[in-house]
mmCIF file with all atom_site columns, C-alpha atoms in Angstrom:
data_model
loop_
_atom_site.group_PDB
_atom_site.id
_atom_site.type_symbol
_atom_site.label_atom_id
_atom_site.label_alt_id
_atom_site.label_comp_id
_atom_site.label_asym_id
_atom_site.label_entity_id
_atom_site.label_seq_id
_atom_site.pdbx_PDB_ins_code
_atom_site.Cartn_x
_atom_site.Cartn_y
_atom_site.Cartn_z
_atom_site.occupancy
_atom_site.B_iso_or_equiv
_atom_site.pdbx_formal_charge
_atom_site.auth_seq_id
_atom_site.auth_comp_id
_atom_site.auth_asym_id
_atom_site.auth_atom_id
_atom_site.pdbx_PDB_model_num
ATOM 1  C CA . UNK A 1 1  ? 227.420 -7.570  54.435 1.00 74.00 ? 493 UNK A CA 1
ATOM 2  C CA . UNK A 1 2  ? 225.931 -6.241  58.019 1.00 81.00 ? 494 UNK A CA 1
ATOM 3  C CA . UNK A 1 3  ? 228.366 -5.364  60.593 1.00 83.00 ? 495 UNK A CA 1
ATOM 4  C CA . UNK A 1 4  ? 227.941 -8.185  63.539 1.00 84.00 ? 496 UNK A CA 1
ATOM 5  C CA . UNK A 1 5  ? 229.955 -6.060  66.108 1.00 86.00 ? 497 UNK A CA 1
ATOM 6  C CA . UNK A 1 6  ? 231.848 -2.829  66.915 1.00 89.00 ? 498 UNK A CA 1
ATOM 7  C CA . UNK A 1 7  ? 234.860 -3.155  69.011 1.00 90.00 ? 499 UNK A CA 1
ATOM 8  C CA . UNK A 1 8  ? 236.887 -0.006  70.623 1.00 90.00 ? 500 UNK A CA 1
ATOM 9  C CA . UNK A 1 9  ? 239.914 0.520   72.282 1.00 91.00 ? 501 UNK A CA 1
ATOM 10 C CA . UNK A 1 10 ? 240.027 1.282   75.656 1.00 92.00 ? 502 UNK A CA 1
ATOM 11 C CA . UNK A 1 11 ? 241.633 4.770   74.808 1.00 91.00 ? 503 UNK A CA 1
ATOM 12 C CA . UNK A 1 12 ? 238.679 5.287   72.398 1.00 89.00 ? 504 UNK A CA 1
ATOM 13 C CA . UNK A 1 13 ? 236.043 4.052   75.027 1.00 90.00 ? 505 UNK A CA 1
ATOM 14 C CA . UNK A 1 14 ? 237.074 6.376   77.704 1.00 90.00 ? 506 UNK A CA 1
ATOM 15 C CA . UNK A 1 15 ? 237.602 9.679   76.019 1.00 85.00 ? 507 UNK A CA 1
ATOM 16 C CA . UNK A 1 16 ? 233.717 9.258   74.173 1.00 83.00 ? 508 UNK A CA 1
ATOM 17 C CA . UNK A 1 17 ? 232.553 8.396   77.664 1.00 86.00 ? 509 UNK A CA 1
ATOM 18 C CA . UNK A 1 18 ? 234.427 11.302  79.388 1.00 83.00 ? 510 UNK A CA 1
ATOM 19 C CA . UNK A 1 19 ? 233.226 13.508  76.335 1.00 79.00 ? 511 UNK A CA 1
ATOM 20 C CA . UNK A 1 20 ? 229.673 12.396  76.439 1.00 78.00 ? 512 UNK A CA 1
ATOM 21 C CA . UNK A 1 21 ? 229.199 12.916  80.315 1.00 82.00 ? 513 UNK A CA 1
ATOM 22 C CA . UNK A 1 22 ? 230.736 16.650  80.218 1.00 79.00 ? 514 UNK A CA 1
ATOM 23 C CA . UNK A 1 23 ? 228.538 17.958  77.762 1.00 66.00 ? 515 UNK A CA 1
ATOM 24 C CA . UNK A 1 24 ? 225.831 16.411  78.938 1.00 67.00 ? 516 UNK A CA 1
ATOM 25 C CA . UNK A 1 25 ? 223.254 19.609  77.859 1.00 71.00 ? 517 UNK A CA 1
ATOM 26 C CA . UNK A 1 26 ? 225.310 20.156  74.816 1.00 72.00 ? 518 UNK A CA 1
ATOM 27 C CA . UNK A 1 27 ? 225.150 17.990  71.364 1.00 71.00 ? 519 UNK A CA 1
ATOM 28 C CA . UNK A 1 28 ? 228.184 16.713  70.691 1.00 72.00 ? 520 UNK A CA 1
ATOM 29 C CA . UNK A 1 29 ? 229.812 15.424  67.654 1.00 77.00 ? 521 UNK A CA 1
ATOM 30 C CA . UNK A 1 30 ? 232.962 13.067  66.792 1.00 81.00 ? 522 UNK A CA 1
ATOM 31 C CA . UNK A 1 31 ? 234.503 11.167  63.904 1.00 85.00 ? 523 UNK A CA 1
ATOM 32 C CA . UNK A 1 32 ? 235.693 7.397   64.814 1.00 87.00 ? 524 UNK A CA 1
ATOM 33 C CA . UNK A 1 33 ? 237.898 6.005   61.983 1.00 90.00 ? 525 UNK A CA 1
ATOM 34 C CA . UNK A 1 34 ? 238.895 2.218   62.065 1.00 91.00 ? 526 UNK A CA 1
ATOM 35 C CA . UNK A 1 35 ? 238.499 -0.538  59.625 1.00 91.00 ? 527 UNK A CA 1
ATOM 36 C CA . UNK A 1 36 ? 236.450 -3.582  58.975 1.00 88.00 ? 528 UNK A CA 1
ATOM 37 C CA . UNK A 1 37 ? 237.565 -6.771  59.039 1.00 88.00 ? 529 UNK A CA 1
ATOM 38 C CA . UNK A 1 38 ? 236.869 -9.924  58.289 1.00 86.00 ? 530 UNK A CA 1
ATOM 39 C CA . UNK A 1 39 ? 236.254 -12.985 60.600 1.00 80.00 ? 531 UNK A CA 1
ATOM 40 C CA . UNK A 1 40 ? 235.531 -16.678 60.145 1.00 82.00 ? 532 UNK A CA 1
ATOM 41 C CA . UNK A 1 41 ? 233.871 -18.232 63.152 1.00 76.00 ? 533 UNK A CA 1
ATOM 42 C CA . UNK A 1 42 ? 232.529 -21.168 63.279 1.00 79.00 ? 534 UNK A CA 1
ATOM 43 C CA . UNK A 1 43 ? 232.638 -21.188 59.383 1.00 81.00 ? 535 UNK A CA 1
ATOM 44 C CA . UNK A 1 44 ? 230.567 -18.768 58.837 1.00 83.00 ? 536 UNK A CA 1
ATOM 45 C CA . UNK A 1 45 ? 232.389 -14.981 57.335 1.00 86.00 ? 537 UNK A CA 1
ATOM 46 C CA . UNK A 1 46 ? 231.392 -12.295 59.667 1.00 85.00 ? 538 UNK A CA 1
ATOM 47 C CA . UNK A 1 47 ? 231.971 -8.757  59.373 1.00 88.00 ? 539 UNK A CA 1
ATOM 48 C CA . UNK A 1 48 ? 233.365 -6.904  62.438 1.00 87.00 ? 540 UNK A CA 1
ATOM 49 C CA . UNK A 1 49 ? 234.520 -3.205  63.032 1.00 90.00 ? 541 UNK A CA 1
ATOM 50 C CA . UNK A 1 50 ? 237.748 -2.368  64.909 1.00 89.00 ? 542 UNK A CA 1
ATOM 51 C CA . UNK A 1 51 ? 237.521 1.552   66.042 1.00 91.00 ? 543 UNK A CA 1
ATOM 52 C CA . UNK A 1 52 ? 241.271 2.814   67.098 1.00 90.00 ? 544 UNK A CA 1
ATOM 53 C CA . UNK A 1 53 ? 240.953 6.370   66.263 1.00 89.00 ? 545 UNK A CA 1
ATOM 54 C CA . UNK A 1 54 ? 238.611 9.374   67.587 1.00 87.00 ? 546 UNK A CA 1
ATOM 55 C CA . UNK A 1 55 ? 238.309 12.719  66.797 1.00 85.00 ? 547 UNK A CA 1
ATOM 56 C CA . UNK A 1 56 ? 236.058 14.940  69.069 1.00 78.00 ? 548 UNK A CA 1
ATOM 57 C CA . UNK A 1 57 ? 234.811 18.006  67.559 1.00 76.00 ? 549 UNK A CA 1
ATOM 58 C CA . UNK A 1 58 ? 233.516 21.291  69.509 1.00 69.00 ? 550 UNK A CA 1
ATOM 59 C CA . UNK A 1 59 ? 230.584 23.020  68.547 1.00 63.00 ? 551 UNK A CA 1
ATOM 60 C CA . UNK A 1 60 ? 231.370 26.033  67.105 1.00 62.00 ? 552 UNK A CA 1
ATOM 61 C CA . UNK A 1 61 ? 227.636 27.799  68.085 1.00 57.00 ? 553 UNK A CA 1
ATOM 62 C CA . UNK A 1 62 ? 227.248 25.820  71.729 1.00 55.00 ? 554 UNK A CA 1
ATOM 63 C CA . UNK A 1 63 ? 224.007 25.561  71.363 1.00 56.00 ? 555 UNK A CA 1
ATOM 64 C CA . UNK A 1 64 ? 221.985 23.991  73.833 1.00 57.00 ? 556 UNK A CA 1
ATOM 65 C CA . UNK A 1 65 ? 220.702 20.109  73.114 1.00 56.00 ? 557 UNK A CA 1
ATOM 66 C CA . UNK A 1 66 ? 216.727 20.999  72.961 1.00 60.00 ? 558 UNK A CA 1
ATOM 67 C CA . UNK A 1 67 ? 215.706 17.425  74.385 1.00 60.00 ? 559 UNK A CA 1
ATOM 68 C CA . UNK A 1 68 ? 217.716 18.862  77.809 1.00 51.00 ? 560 UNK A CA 1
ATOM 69 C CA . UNK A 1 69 ? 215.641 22.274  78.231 1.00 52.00 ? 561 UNK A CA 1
#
């Protein structure tokens, strides 16, 4: 069943933000863990994704992002 929507926390949506605009020239990876639910609306089952949890992770080479050279 296809996901119809991803929802974060506000906690969540700030630090990716935050993390995303300070290493702007850099790649930068994460790992978001939440769960999948659920949802009737409108009698119809829809799928949804609750994110509550994220992980950043630092490079370990801090290499450059090519696309920003």
């Amino acid at each position: 069943m296809p996901v119809k929507g991803v929802y974060l926390t506000a906690d969540c949506y700030s630090v990716c933000l935050s993390h995303a605009l300070t290493t702007e020239k850099e790649e930068i990876m994460g790992l978001l863990i939440g769960e999948a639910c659920l949802l009737i609306l409108q009698s119809t089952l829809q799928c949804t994704s609750v994110i509550f949890v994220l992980f950043k992770l630092q490079g370990c080479g801090y290499m450059s992002d090519p696309r920003h050279i």
